[in-house]
PDB file of C-alpha atoms in Angstrom:
ATOM      1  CA  MET A 272      12.115 -15.677 -19.223  1.00 85.00           C
ATOM      2  CA  THR A 273       8.113 -16.282 -16.736  1.00 96.00           C
ATOM      3  CA  ARG A 274       5.135 -15.146 -18.977  1.00 97.00           C
ATOM      4  CA  VAL A 275       2.634 -13.134 -16.179  1.00 98.00           C
ATOM      5  CA  ALA A 276      -1.088 -13.620 -18.103  1.00 98.00           C
ATOM      6  CA  LEU A 277      -3.395 -10.494 -17.124  1.00 98.00           C
ATOM      7  CA  LEU A 278      -6.709 -11.662 -16.890  1.00 97.00           C
ATOM      8  CA  SER A 279     -10.034  -9.779 -16.451  1.00 95.00           C
ATOM      9  CA  ARG A 280     -14.036 -10.359 -17.233  1.00 92.00           C
ATOM     10  CA  SER A 281     -14.540  -7.356 -17.017  1.00 85.00           C
ATOM     11  CA  ALA A 282     -11.611  -4.514 -16.533  1.00 87.00           C
ATOM     12  CA  ASN A 283      -8.926  -3.757 -18.884  1.00 92.00           C
ATOM     13  CA  LEU A 284      -6.008  -4.917 -17.726  1.00 95.00           C
ATOM     14  CA  SER A 285      -3.700  -3.683 -20.046  1.00 96.00           C
ATOM     15  CA  TYR A 286      -2.581  -0.994 -18.116  1.00 96.00           C
ATOM     16  CA  PHE A 287       0.065  -3.117 -16.233  1.00 96.00           C
ATOM     17  CA  GLN A 288       1.767  -4.288 -19.092  1.00 97.00           C
ATOM     18  CA  PRO A 289       4.666  -1.344 -19.402  1.00 97.00           C
ATOM     19  CA  LEU A 290       4.816  -1.241 -15.189  1.00 97.00           C
ATOM     20  CA  LEU A 291       5.226  -5.059 -15.473  1.00 97.00           C
ATOM     21  CA  GLN A 292       7.624  -4.841 -17.835  1.00 96.00           C
ATOM     22  CA  GLY A 293       9.005  -1.716 -16.140  1.00 97.00           C
ATOM     23  CA  LEU A 294      10.486  -3.697 -13.204  1.00 97.00           C
ATOM     24  CA  ALA A 295      10.853  -6.653 -15.402  1.00 97.00           C
ATOM     25  CA  PRO A 296      11.775  -6.309 -18.741  1.00 96.00           C
ATOM     26  CA  GLU A 297      12.329 -10.000 -19.143  1.00 96.00           C
ATOM     27  CA  LEU A 298       8.509 -10.674 -17.846  1.00 97.00           C
ATOM     28  CA  ASP A 299       7.026 -11.874 -21.176  1.00 97.00           C
ATOM     29  CA  VAL A 300       2.725 -10.524 -19.590  1.00 98.00           C
ATOM     30  CA  ALA A 301       0.247 -11.094 -21.957  1.00 98.00           C
ATOM     31  CA  VAL A 302      -3.541  -9.361 -21.764  1.00 97.00           C
ATOM     32  CA  TRP A 303      -6.487 -11.745 -22.058  1.00 97.00           C
ATOM     33  CA  PRO A 304      -7.969 -12.980 -24.125  1.00 95.00           C
ATOM     34  CA  ASP A 305      -4.302 -13.111 -25.891  1.00 97.00           C
ATOM     35  CA  PRO A 306      -4.241 -16.698 -26.290  1.00 96.00           C
ATOM     36  CA  ARG A 307      -0.915 -16.976 -24.639  1.00 97.00           C
ATOM     37  CA  SER A 308      -2.803 -16.136 -22.217  1.00 97.00           C
ATOM     38  CA  LEU A 309      -3.447 -20.277 -20.934  1.00 97.00           C
ATOM     39  CA  SER A 310       0.726 -20.564 -21.119  1.00 97.00           C
ATOM     40  CA  ALA A 311       1.089 -18.160 -18.452  1.00 98.00           C
ATOM     41  CA  GLU A 312       2.836 -18.920 -15.417  1.00 98.00           C
ATOM     42  CA  VAL A 313       1.523 -16.638 -13.284  1.00 98.00           C
ATOM     43  CA  ALA A 314      -2.279 -15.656 -13.687  1.00 98.00           C
ATOM     44  CA  VAL A 315      -2.148 -11.426 -12.026  1.00 98.00           C
ATOM     45  CA  CYS A 316      -6.155 -11.163 -11.937  1.00 96.00           C
ATOM     46  CA  TRP A 317      -9.219  -9.308 -11.301  1.00 92.00           C
ATOM     47  CA  ASN A 318     -13.035 -11.100 -11.756  1.00 91.00           C
ATOM     48  CA  PRO A 319     -10.807 -13.402 -14.012  1.00 96.00           C
ATOM     49  CA  PRO A 320     -12.862 -15.684 -16.331  1.00 95.00           C
ATOM     50  CA  VAL A 321     -14.293 -18.586 -14.286  1.00 93.00           C
ATOM     51  CA  GLY A 322     -12.862 -22.232 -14.900  1.00 95.00           C
ATOM     52  CA  VAL A 323      -9.840 -20.533 -16.426  1.00 96.00           C
ATOM     53  CA  TYR A 324      -7.140 -21.760 -14.092  1.00 97.00           C
ATOM     54  CA  ASP A 325      -8.299 -25.310 -15.185  1.00 96.00           C
ATOM     55  CA  ASP A 326      -7.083 -24.155 -18.930  1.00 97.00           C
ATOM     56  CA  MET A 327      -3.557 -22.404 -17.501  1.00 97.00           C
ATOM     57  CA  PRO A 328      -1.190 -25.706 -17.484  1.00 97.00           C
ATOM     58  CA  ASN A 329       1.393 -24.021 -16.235  1.00 98.00           C
ATOM     59  CA  LEU A 330       0.291 -21.707 -14.058  1.00 98.00           C
ATOM     60  CA  LYS A 331       2.146 -21.617 -11.048  1.00 97.00           C
ATOM     61  CA  LEU A 332       0.807 -18.631  -8.663  1.00 98.00           C
ATOM     62  CA  ILE A 333      -2.571 -16.635  -8.308  1.00 97.00           C
ATOM     63  CA  HIS A 334      -2.032 -12.715  -7.685  1.00 98.00           C
ATOM     64  CA  SER A 335      -5.010 -10.282  -7.003  1.00 96.00           C
ATOM     65  CA  ILE A 336      -4.412  -6.931  -8.571  1.00 95.00           C
ATOM     66  CA  ALA A 337      -5.894  -5.420  -4.693  1.00 90.00           C
ATOM     67  CA  ALA A 338      -6.385  -6.097  -1.378  1.00 85.00           C
ATOM     68  CA  GLY A 339      -9.025  -8.413  -1.244  1.00 84.00           C
ATOM     69  CA  VAL A 340      -9.137 -12.168  -2.843  1.00 89.00           C
ATOM     70  CA  ASP A 341     -12.866 -13.315  -3.794  1.00 86.00           C
ATOM     71  CA  ASN A 342     -12.865 -12.396  -7.034  1.00 86.00           C
ATOM     72  CA  LEU A 343     -10.358 -15.049  -8.111  1.00 88.00           C
ATOM     73  CA  LEU A 344     -11.864 -17.802  -5.590  1.00 88.00           C
ATOM     74  CA  ASP A 345     -15.660 -17.493  -6.697  1.00 80.00           C
ATOM     75  CA  GLY A 346     -16.326 -20.429  -8.852  1.00 80.00           C
ATOM     76  CA  GLN A 347     -12.711 -20.813  -9.485  1.00 89.00           C
ATOM     77  CA  ARG A 348     -10.739 -24.470  -9.023  1.00 90.00           C
ATOM     78  CA  THR A 349      -7.622 -23.529  -7.662  1.00 92.00           C
ATOM     79  CA  ARG A 350      -5.901 -26.280  -7.686  1.00 91.00           C
ATOM     80  CA  GLY A 351      -3.583 -25.625  -4.132  1.00 93.00           C
ATOM     81  CA  LEU A 352      -1.910 -23.216  -6.173  1.00 95.00           C
ATOM     82  CA  PRO A 353      -0.439 -19.971  -4.289  1.00 96.00           C
ATOM     83  CA  VAL A 354      -3.188 -17.077  -4.181  1.00 96.00           C
ATOM     84  CA  CYS A 355      -1.839 -13.833  -3.131  1.00 97.00           C
ATOM     85  CA  ARG A 356      -2.767 -10.160  -2.798  1.00 94.00           C
ATOM     86  CA  VAL A 357      -1.650  -6.600  -2.730  1.00 93.00           C
ATOM     87  CA  VAL A 358      -1.133  -4.530   1.330  1.00 89.00           C
ATOM     88  CA  ASP A 359      -0.901  -0.991   0.763  1.00 88.00           C
ATOM     89  CA  PRO A 360      -0.328   1.774   3.483  1.00 81.00           C
ATOM     90  CA  GLN A 361      -1.963   3.620   1.570  1.00 87.00           C
ATOM     91  CA  LEU A 362      -5.375   1.344   0.781  1.00 90.00           C
ATOM     92  CA  ALA A 363      -6.538   2.372   4.396  1.00 91.00           C
ATOM     93  CA  GLN A 364      -6.513   5.737   4.651  1.00 93.00           C
ATOM     94  CA  GLY A 365      -8.509   5.926   2.149  1.00 94.00           C
ATOM     95  CA  MET A 366     -11.387   3.840   2.867  1.00 96.00           C
ATOM     96  CA  LEU A 367     -10.975   5.617   6.654  1.00 97.00           C
ATOM     97  CA  GLN A 368     -11.290   8.679   4.578  1.00 97.00           C
ATOM     98  CA  TYR A 369     -14.464   7.546   1.961  1.00 98.00           C
ATOM     99  CA  VAL A 370     -15.810   6.016   6.041  1.00 98.00           C
ATOM    100  CA  LEU A 371     -15.367   9.742   7.590  1.00 98.00           C
ATOM    101  CA  TRP A 372     -17.730  11.011   4.909  1.00 98.00           C
ATOM    102  CA  CYS A 373     -19.540   8.210   5.226  1.00 98.00           C
ATOM    103  CA  VAL A 374     -20.410   8.998   8.967  1.00 98.00           C
ATOM    104  CA  LEU A 375     -20.559  12.704   8.925  1.00 98.00           C
ATOM    105  CA  THR A 376     -23.260  12.008   5.740  1.00 98.00           C
ATOM    106  CA  PHE A 377     -25.479  10.296   8.291  1.00 98.00           C
ATOM    107  CA  HIS A 378     -24.527  12.060  11.563  1.00 98.00           C
ATOM    108  CA  ARG A 379     -24.178  15.638  10.777  1.00 98.00           C
ATOM    109  CA  LYS A 380     -27.819  15.142   8.388  1.00 98.00           C
ATOM    110  CA  LEU A 381     -25.483  16.046   5.639  1.00 97.00           C
ATOM    111  CA  ASP A 382     -28.645  13.264   3.370  1.00 96.00           C
ATOM    112  CA  VAL A 383     -31.713  15.488   4.661  1.00 96.00           C
ATOM    113  CA  ALA A 384     -30.098  18.579   3.645  1.00 96.00           C
ATOM    114  CA  LEU A 385     -29.119  17.649   0.887  1.00 95.00           C
ATOM    115  CA  ALA A 386     -32.612  15.768   0.150  1.00 93.00           C
ATOM    116  CA  ASN A 387     -34.216  19.458   1.543  1.00 95.00           C
ATOM    117  CA  GLN A 388     -31.988  21.278  -1.675  1.00 96.00           C
ATOM    118  CA  ARG A 389     -33.208  19.218  -4.555  1.00 93.00           C
ATOM    119  CA  SER A 390     -36.826  20.210  -3.254  1.00 93.00           C
ATOM    120  CA  ALA A 391     -35.700  23.642  -2.714  1.00 97.00           C
ATOM    121  CA  GLN A 392     -36.266  23.599   1.588  1.00 97.00           C
ATOM    122  CA  TRP A 393     -34.708  25.819   3.878  1.00 97.00           C
ATOM    123  CA  GLN A 394     -35.150  23.404   6.856  1.00 95.00           C
ATOM    124  CA  ARG A 395     -32.680  23.198   9.044  1.00 95.00           C
ATOM    125  CA  PRO A 396     -31.894  19.267  10.793  1.00 96.00           C
ATOM    126  CA  VAL A 397     -31.376  19.368  14.309  1.00 96.00           C
ATOM    127  CA  GLN A 398     -27.730  18.667  14.706  1.00 97.00           C
ATOM    128  CA  THR A 399     -26.740  15.716  17.590  1.00 97.00           C
ATOM    129  CA  PRO A 400     -23.270  15.148  18.868  1.00 98.00           C
ATOM    130  CA  ALA A 401     -21.076  13.034  17.977  1.00 98.00           C
ATOM    131  CA  SER A 402     -21.857  10.676  21.474  1.00 98.00           C
ATOM    132  CA  GLN A 403     -25.319   9.803  19.434  1.00 98.00           C
ATOM    133  CA  CYS A 404     -23.858   8.124  16.701  1.00 98.00           C
ATOM    134  CA  ARG A 405     -23.033   5.073  17.456  1.00 98.00           C
ATOM    135  CA  VAL A 406     -20.817   3.075  14.789  1.00 98.00           C
ATOM    136  CA  GLY A 407     -20.354  -0.377  13.887  1.00 98.00           C
ATOM    137  CA  LEU A 408     -17.593  -1.303  12.378  1.00 98.00           C
ATOM    138  CA  MET A 409     -18.484  -5.147  10.465  1.00 98.00           C
ATOM    139  CA  GLY A 410     -15.423  -6.947  10.412  1.00 97.00           C
ATOM    140  CA  LEU A 411     -11.910  -5.701  12.412  1.00 96.00           C
ATOM    141  CA  GLY A 412      -9.222  -6.563   9.782  1.00 91.00           C
ATOM    142  CA  GLU A 413      -6.732  -3.484   8.239  1.00 88.00           C
ATOM    143  CA  LEU A 414      -9.359  -1.827   6.857  1.00 93.00           C
ATOM    144  CA  GLY A 415     -11.216  -1.846  10.426  1.00 95.00           C
ATOM    145  CA  ARG A 416      -8.080  -1.495  12.555  1.00 95.00           C
ATOM    146  CA  ALA A 417      -7.162   1.746  11.256  1.00 94.00           C
ATOM    147  CA  ILE A 418     -10.740   3.213  11.419  1.00 97.00           C
ATOM    148  CA  ALA A 419     -11.196   2.648  14.843  1.00 97.00           C
ATOM    149  CA  SER A 420      -7.995   3.926  15.800  1.00 96.00           C
ATOM    150  CA  VAL A 421      -9.466   7.331  14.098  1.00 97.00           C
ATOM    151  CA  LEU A 422     -13.431   8.178  14.755  1.00 98.00           C
ATOM    152  CA  PRO A 423     -14.151   7.226  19.013  1.00 97.00           C
ATOM    153  CA  GLY A 424     -10.739  10.112  18.748  1.00 97.00           C
ATOM    154  CA  LEU A 425     -13.675  12.130  17.248  1.00 98.00           C
ATOM    155  CA  GLY A 426     -16.137  11.651  19.756  1.00 98.00           C
ATOM    156  CA  TYR A 427     -18.295   8.798  17.796  1.00 98.00           C
ATOM    157  CA  PRO A 428     -19.075   5.601  20.205  1.00 98.00           C
ATOM    158  CA  VAL A 429     -17.363   2.435  18.256  1.00 98.00           C
ATOM    159  CA  ASN A 430     -18.943  -1.042  18.425  1.00 98.00           C
ATOM    160  CA  GLY A 431     -16.785  -3.830  16.382  1.00 98.00           C
ATOM    161  CA  TRP A 432     -17.597  -7.301  15.329  1.00 98.00           C
ATOM    162  CA  SER A 433     -15.247  -9.621  13.851  1.00 97.00           C
ATOM    163  CA  ARG A 434     -15.582 -13.652  13.502  1.00 94.00           C
ATOM    164  CA  THR A 435     -13.219 -14.760  16.563  1.00 94.00           C
ATOM    165  CA  PRO A 436     -12.350 -11.772  19.193  1.00 95.00           C
ATOM    166  CA  ARG A 437     -10.356  -8.892  18.808  1.00 94.00           C
ATOM    167  CA  GLN A 438      -8.894  -6.443  21.631  1.00 93.00           C
ATOM    168  CA  ILE A 439      -9.091  -2.201  20.300  1.00 94.00           C
ATOM    169  CA  ASP A 440      -8.891   0.313  22.295  1.00 94.00           C
ATOM    170  CA  GLY A 441     -11.653   2.221  22.126  1.00 94.00           C
ATOM    171  CA  VAL A 442     -13.601  -0.016  20.555  1.00 97.00           C
ATOM    172  CA  ARG A 443     -16.420  -2.472  22.520  1.00 97.00           C
ATOM    173  CA  GLY A 444     -15.540  -5.518  20.188  1.00 97.00           C
ATOM    174  CA  TYR A 445     -18.262  -8.507  19.450  1.00 98.00           C
ATOM    175  CA  ALA A 446     -17.605 -12.036  18.023  1.00 97.00           C
ATOM    176  CA  GLY A 447     -19.511 -14.436  16.301  1.00 97.00           C
ATOM    177  CA  GLU A 448     -22.711 -15.482  15.271  1.00 96.00           C
ATOM    178  CA  ALA A 449     -23.788 -15.860  18.769  1.00 97.00           C
ATOM    179  CA  GLU A 450     -22.585 -11.734  19.554  1.00 98.00           C
ATOM    180  CA  PHE A 451     -24.514 -10.724  16.164  1.00 98.00           C
ATOM    181  CA  ASP A 452     -27.458  -9.456  17.453  1.00 98.00           C
ATOM    182  CA  ALA A 453     -25.871  -7.747  20.145  1.00 98.00           C
ATOM    183  CA  PHE A 454     -23.473  -5.882  18.190  1.00 98.00           C
ATOM    184  CA  LEU A 455     -26.027  -4.556  16.077  1.00 98.00           C
ATOM    185  CA  ALA A 456     -28.252  -3.307  18.443  1.00 98.00           C
ATOM    186  CA  HIS A 457     -25.846  -0.820  19.997  1.00 98.00           C
ATOM    187  CA  THR A 458     -25.185   1.037  16.060  1.00 98.00           C
ATOM    188  CA  ASP A 459     -26.756   3.435  14.248  1.00 98.00           C
ATOM    189  CA  VAL A 460     -24.461   3.328  11.408  1.00 98.00           C
ATOM    190  CA  LEU A 461     -22.904  -0.037  10.429  1.00 99.00           C
ATOM    191  CA  ILE A 462     -19.972  -0.702   7.914  1.00 98.00           C
ATOM    192  CA  CYS A 463     -20.108  -3.056   6.098  1.00 98.00           C
ATOM    193  CA  LEU A 464     -16.498  -4.476   5.721  1.00 97.00           C
ATOM    194  CA  VAL A 465     -15.788  -7.865   6.258  1.00 95.00           C
ATOM    195  CA  PRO A 466     -14.344 -10.156   3.559  1.00 90.00           C
ATOM    196  CA  LEU A 467     -16.785 -12.290   1.073  1.00 89.00           C
ATOM    197  CA  THR A 468     -16.543 -16.104   2.424  1.00 88.00           C
ATOM    198  CA  PRO A 469     -19.832 -18.466   2.119  1.00 89.00           C
ATOM    199  CA  ALA A 470     -20.158 -17.134   6.162  1.00 93.00           C
ATOM    200  CA  THR A 471     -21.033 -13.200   4.915  1.00 95.00           C
ATOM    201  CA  ARG A 472     -22.072 -13.372   1.749  1.00 95.00           C
ATOM    202  CA  GLY A 473     -25.840 -11.595   1.448  1.00 98.00           C
ATOM    203  CA  ILE A 474     -25.465 -10.595   5.270  1.00 98.00           C
ATOM    204  CA  LEU A 475     -26.631  -7.523   4.518  1.00 98.00           C
ATOM    205  CA  ASN A 476     -30.792  -8.724   4.457  1.00 98.00           C
ATOM    206  CA  ARG A 477     -33.637  -8.668   5.870  1.00 98.00           C
ATOM    207  CA  ARG A 478     -33.171  -9.789   9.277  1.00 98.00           C
ATOM    208  CA  THR A 479     -29.866  -7.899   9.989  1.00 98.00           C
ATOM    209  CA  PHE A 480     -31.909  -4.927   8.931  1.00 98.00           C
ATOM    210  CA  ASP A 481     -34.462  -5.532  11.716  1.00 98.00           C
ATOM    211  CA  ALA A 482     -32.041  -6.501  14.489  1.00 98.00           C
ATOM    212  CA  LEU A 483     -30.125  -2.624  14.337  1.00 98.00           C
ATOM    213  CA  PRO A 484     -32.453   0.251  15.773  1.00 98.00           C
ATOM    214  CA  ALA A 485     -35.035   1.848  13.888  1.00 98.00           C
ATOM    215  CA  GLY A 486     -33.987   4.879  12.097  1.00 98.00           C
ATOM    216  CA  ALA A 487     -30.328   3.492  11.312  1.00 98.00           C
ATOM    217  CA  ALA A 488     -28.101   3.619   7.600  1.00 98.00           C
ATOM    218  CA  VAL A 489     -26.159   1.224   5.843  1.00 98.00           C
ATOM    219  CA  VAL A 490     -22.826   1.533   4.493  1.00 98.00           C
ATOM    220  CA  ASN A 491     -21.111  -1.609   2.447  1.00 98.00           C
ATOM    221  CA  CYS A 492     -17.691  -0.575   1.048  1.00 96.00           C
ATOM    222  CA  GLY A 493     -16.822  -4.367   1.132  1.00 95.00           C
ATOM    223  CA  ARG A 494     -18.352  -6.594  -1.699  1.00 94.00           C
ATOM    224  CA  GLY A 495     -21.959  -6.421  -3.480  1.00 96.00           C
ATOM    225  CA  GLU A 496     -22.422  -9.380  -2.445  1.00 95.00           C
ATOM    226  CA  HIS A 497     -22.079  -9.374   1.070  1.00 97.00           C
ATOM    227  CA  LEU A 498     -25.712  -7.065  -0.084  1.00 98.00           C
ATOM    228  CA  VAL A 499     -29.636  -8.146  -0.877  1.00 98.00           C
ATOM    229  CA  PRO A 500     -30.349  -5.187  -2.464  1.00 98.00           C
ATOM    230  CA  ALA A 501     -33.615  -6.115  -2.154  1.00 98.00           C
ATOM    231  CA  ASP A 502     -34.125  -6.140   1.474  1.00 98.00           C
ATOM    232  CA  LEU A 503     -32.847  -2.871   1.295  1.00 98.00           C
ATOM    233  CA  ILE A 504     -35.018  -1.289  -0.743  1.00 98.00           C
ATOM    234  CA  ASP A 505     -37.650  -2.807   1.744  1.00 98.00           C
ATOM    235  CA  ALA A 506     -36.044  -1.756   5.009  1.00 98.00           C
ATOM    236  CA  LEU A 507     -35.733   1.762   3.202  1.00 98.00           C
ATOM    237  CA  SER A 508     -40.195   1.808   2.097  1.00 98.00           C
ATOM    238  CA  ARG A 509     -40.487   0.686   5.599  1.00 98.00           C
ATOM    239  CA  GLY A 510     -38.714   3.125   7.246  1.00 98.00           C
ATOM    240  CA  GLN A 511     -36.185   0.497   9.068  1.00 98.00           C
ATOM    241  CA  LEU A 512     -33.769   1.874   7.723  1.00 98.00           C
ATOM    242  CA  ARG A 513     -32.703   5.440   6.788  1.00 97.00           C
ATOM    243  CA  GLY A 514     -29.874   5.594   4.030  1.00 98.00           C
ATOM    244  CA  ALA A 515     -27.328   3.899   2.943  1.00 98.00           C
ATOM    245  CA  VAL A 516     -24.373   4.436   0.908  1.00 98.00           C
ATOM    246  CA  LEU A 517     -23.033   1.857  -2.073  1.00 98.00           C
ATOM    247  CA  ASP A 518     -20.118   1.811  -3.131  1.00 98.00           C
ATOM    248  CA  VAL A 519     -19.353  -1.886  -4.365  1.00 96.00           C
ATOM    249  CA  PHE A 520     -22.280  -4.181  -6.332  1.00 96.00           C
ATOM    250  CA  ALA A 521     -22.314  -7.888  -7.666  1.00 93.00           C
ATOM    251  CA  HIS A 522     -22.103  -6.870 -11.143  1.00 90.00           C
ATOM    252  CA  GLU A 523     -20.206  -3.915 -11.993  1.00 87.00           C
ATOM    253  CA  PRO A 524     -20.695  -0.857 -13.239  1.00 89.00           C
ATOM    254  CA  LEU A 525     -24.010  -0.916 -12.038  1.00 95.00           C
ATOM    255  CA  ASP A 526     -26.476  -1.279 -14.599  1.00 96.00           C
ATOM    256  CA  PRO A 527     -28.232   2.293 -15.493  1.00 97.00           C
ATOM    257  CA  ALA A 528     -32.139   0.014 -15.581  1.00 98.00           C
ATOM    258  CA  ASP A 529     -31.051  -1.145 -11.812  1.00 98.00           C
ATOM    259  CA  PRO A 530     -33.387   0.356  -9.210  1.00 98.00           C
ATOM    260  CA  LEU A 531     -30.643   1.350  -6.690  1.00 98.00           C
ATOM    261  CA  TRP A 532     -30.210   4.477  -8.899  1.00 98.00           C
ATOM    262  CA  ARG A 533     -33.647   5.726  -7.681  1.00 97.00           C
ATOM    263  CA  THR A 534     -34.011   4.316  -4.305  1.00 98.00           C
ATOM    264  CA  PRO A 535     -34.680   6.808  -1.791  1.00 96.00           C
ATOM    265  CA  GLY A 536     -32.187   7.203   0.533  1.00 97.00           C
ATOM    266  CA  VAL A 537     -29.322   5.265  -1.523  1.00 98.00           C
ATOM    267  CA  ILE A 538     -26.149   6.931  -2.349  1.00 98.00           C
ATOM    268  CA  VAL A 539     -24.092   5.022  -5.207  1.00 98.00           C
ATOM    269  CA  THR A 540     -20.193   5.158  -5.274  1.00 98.00           C
ATOM    270  CA  PRO A 541     -18.436   4.167  -8.100  1.00 95.00           C
ATOM    271  CA  HIS A 542     -16.611   1.472  -6.332  1.00 93.00           C
ATOM    272  CA  MET A 543     -13.862   4.702  -5.152  1.00 95.00           C
ATOM    273  CA  ALA A 544     -13.288   4.340  -1.526  1.00 96.00           C
ATOM    274  CA  THR A 545      -9.681   2.865  -1.490  1.00 93.00           C
ATOM    275  CA  MET A 546      -7.589   1.036  -4.491  1.00 88.00           C
ATOM    276  CA  PRO A 547      -4.138   0.227  -4.318  1.00 88.00           C
ATOM    277  CA  ALA A 548      -1.402   2.785  -6.159  1.00 91.00           C
ATOM    278  CA  PRO A 549      -0.974   0.768  -9.431  1.00 93.00           C
ATOM    279  CA  GLY A 550       3.010   1.138  -9.184  1.00 95.00           C
ATOM    280  CA  THR A 551       2.423  -0.442  -5.414  1.00 94.00           C
ATOM    281  CA  VAL A 552       0.283  -3.084  -7.309  1.00 95.00           C
ATOM    282  CA  ALA A 553       3.352  -3.908  -9.949  1.00 97.00           C
ATOM    283  CA  GLU A 554       6.147  -3.775  -7.104  1.00 97.00           C
ATOM    284  CA  GLN A 555       4.174  -6.366  -5.347  1.00 97.00           C
ATOM    285  CA  VAL A 556       3.538  -8.856  -8.406  1.00 97.00           C
ATOM    286  CA  VAL A 557       7.052  -8.209  -9.117  1.00 98.00           C
ATOM    287  CA  ALA A 558       8.160  -9.212  -6.304  1.00 98.00           C
ATOM    288  CA  ASN A 559       6.427 -12.376  -5.594  1.00 98.00           C
ATOM    289  CA  ILE A 560       7.070 -13.475  -9.206  1.00 98.00           C
ATOM    290  CA  ARG A 561      10.891 -13.594  -7.925  1.00 97.00           C
ATOM    291  CA  ARG A 562      10.282 -15.088  -4.686  1.00 97.00           C
ATOM    292  CA  LEU A 563       9.190 -17.777  -6.958  1.00 96.00           C
ATOM    293  CA  GLY A 564      11.214 -18.405  -8.547  1.00 94.00           C
ATOM    294  CA  GLN A 565      14.077 -18.494  -6.222  1.00 96.00           C
ATOM    295  CA  GLY A 566      11.836 -20.555  -4.250  1.00 96.00           C
ATOM    296  CA  ALA A 567      10.672 -18.343  -1.000  1.00 97.00           C
ATOM    297  CA  ALA A 568       8.259 -17.768   0.684  1.00 97.00           C
ATOM    298  CA  LEU A 569       6.218 -15.254  -1.636  1.00 97.00           C
ATOM    299  CA  ALA A 570       4.214 -11.749   0.346  1.00 97.00           C
ATOM    300  CA  ASN A 571       1.209 -12.335   1.238  1.00 95.00           C
ATOM    301  CA  ALA A 572      -0.454 -15.282   0.736  1.00 96.00           C
ATOM    302  CA  VAL A 573      -4.086 -16.210   1.628  1.00 92.00           C
ATOM    303  CA  ASP A 574      -5.355 -18.969   2.705  1.00 87.00           C
ATOM    304  CA  ALA A 575      -7.973 -20.242  -0.647  1.00 80.00           C
ATOM    305  CA  ALA A 576      -9.979 -22.423   1.943  1.00 74.00           C
ATOM    306  CA  ARG A 577     -11.076 -19.290   3.822  1.00 76.00           C
ATOM    307  CA  GLY A 578     -11.064 -17.019   1.364  1.00 72.00           C
ATOM    308  CA  TYR A 579      -8.818 -14.491   3.228  1.00 70.00           C
TER     309      TYR A 579
END
C-alpha cells in the first residue's frame, strides 16, 4: 500500500482525499498535519511546510496540484527526488479568458468607466482601435502561446518575451536580458506569465515599469513574488503606470490591511485567473503514482534546478 501525504501550510487539501481514493482505493492518504504524513512515499503539495521533505525518509515523489512548482521548491531541499506538475488543457483556456478581460479593461477603458461610476460622472472615455493597444506577453510557455494564438486575430499587436528565442506566428519575439527593454518599450499592456525563478523574482519592479511607455498597464497572473508592491504603488502614484490587475500575491489570502486593496488603479482578484479541475489533478497524480510503482517514466516531470 502506497501512502500519500497531502501537504500545505496555507490550504486545506482534504478534498483531494476522496478523489484520490475513489480512483485508487488502495492508497493510504494522510492530510497534513497528520503525523502519518511524514512516513508517506508520495507528497502531493501546494505551498508545503518548509523543510518537510527532509522529515520524510520514505519519500519517492513530489507532485504539485497545479501547473507551477515554484511553491513546492522555494526554500526546500528536494534531495534529487522527481518533481511533477499537472497539465490541464483547460488551464490555457481559463488564462486566455482572464487575460482577454484584462486587455479589454484597459483597451476599452473600462477601468476609467468604473472609476467614473464611483463618482457618478457620465463621461465617455475616448475609444481607440485594438491596433493601438500593444500587448506584451512576458513568458511564452504553454499559457503564453495560447494567448498569443488568439489576440492577434482580435486586432491587437502582440509582442512576446522569453528566456530563449521563440517563433510564434503573429507575434514579434524578443529574447533574453539584452532584448528586455526593447520588448517593454513596445508594450502598452504587460502580461506577466513567466515561471518564478531566481532570475524572475521581483522582475516587476521600478526599472521594468519605467521602461514601459508612460501610461502603460500591468497584469500579474504569474506569481506574487514577481512583483515589488512598493514599486508598483510608486509607479501608479507618479502616473508612469495607468493601472494594474493583480491575481497572485506573495502571501495569500491578501491581508485586509495590505495597501494594494486601496491603491487607486489596482484591481485585485483572488487567484482566480485559471486553475486545473480537481478531478484532472487526481487522475494525473494517481497515474504518476502507478508509473512510479512500475518503474516507468513519470508524466509532466520538471527540472527542479530550473524551477519548470
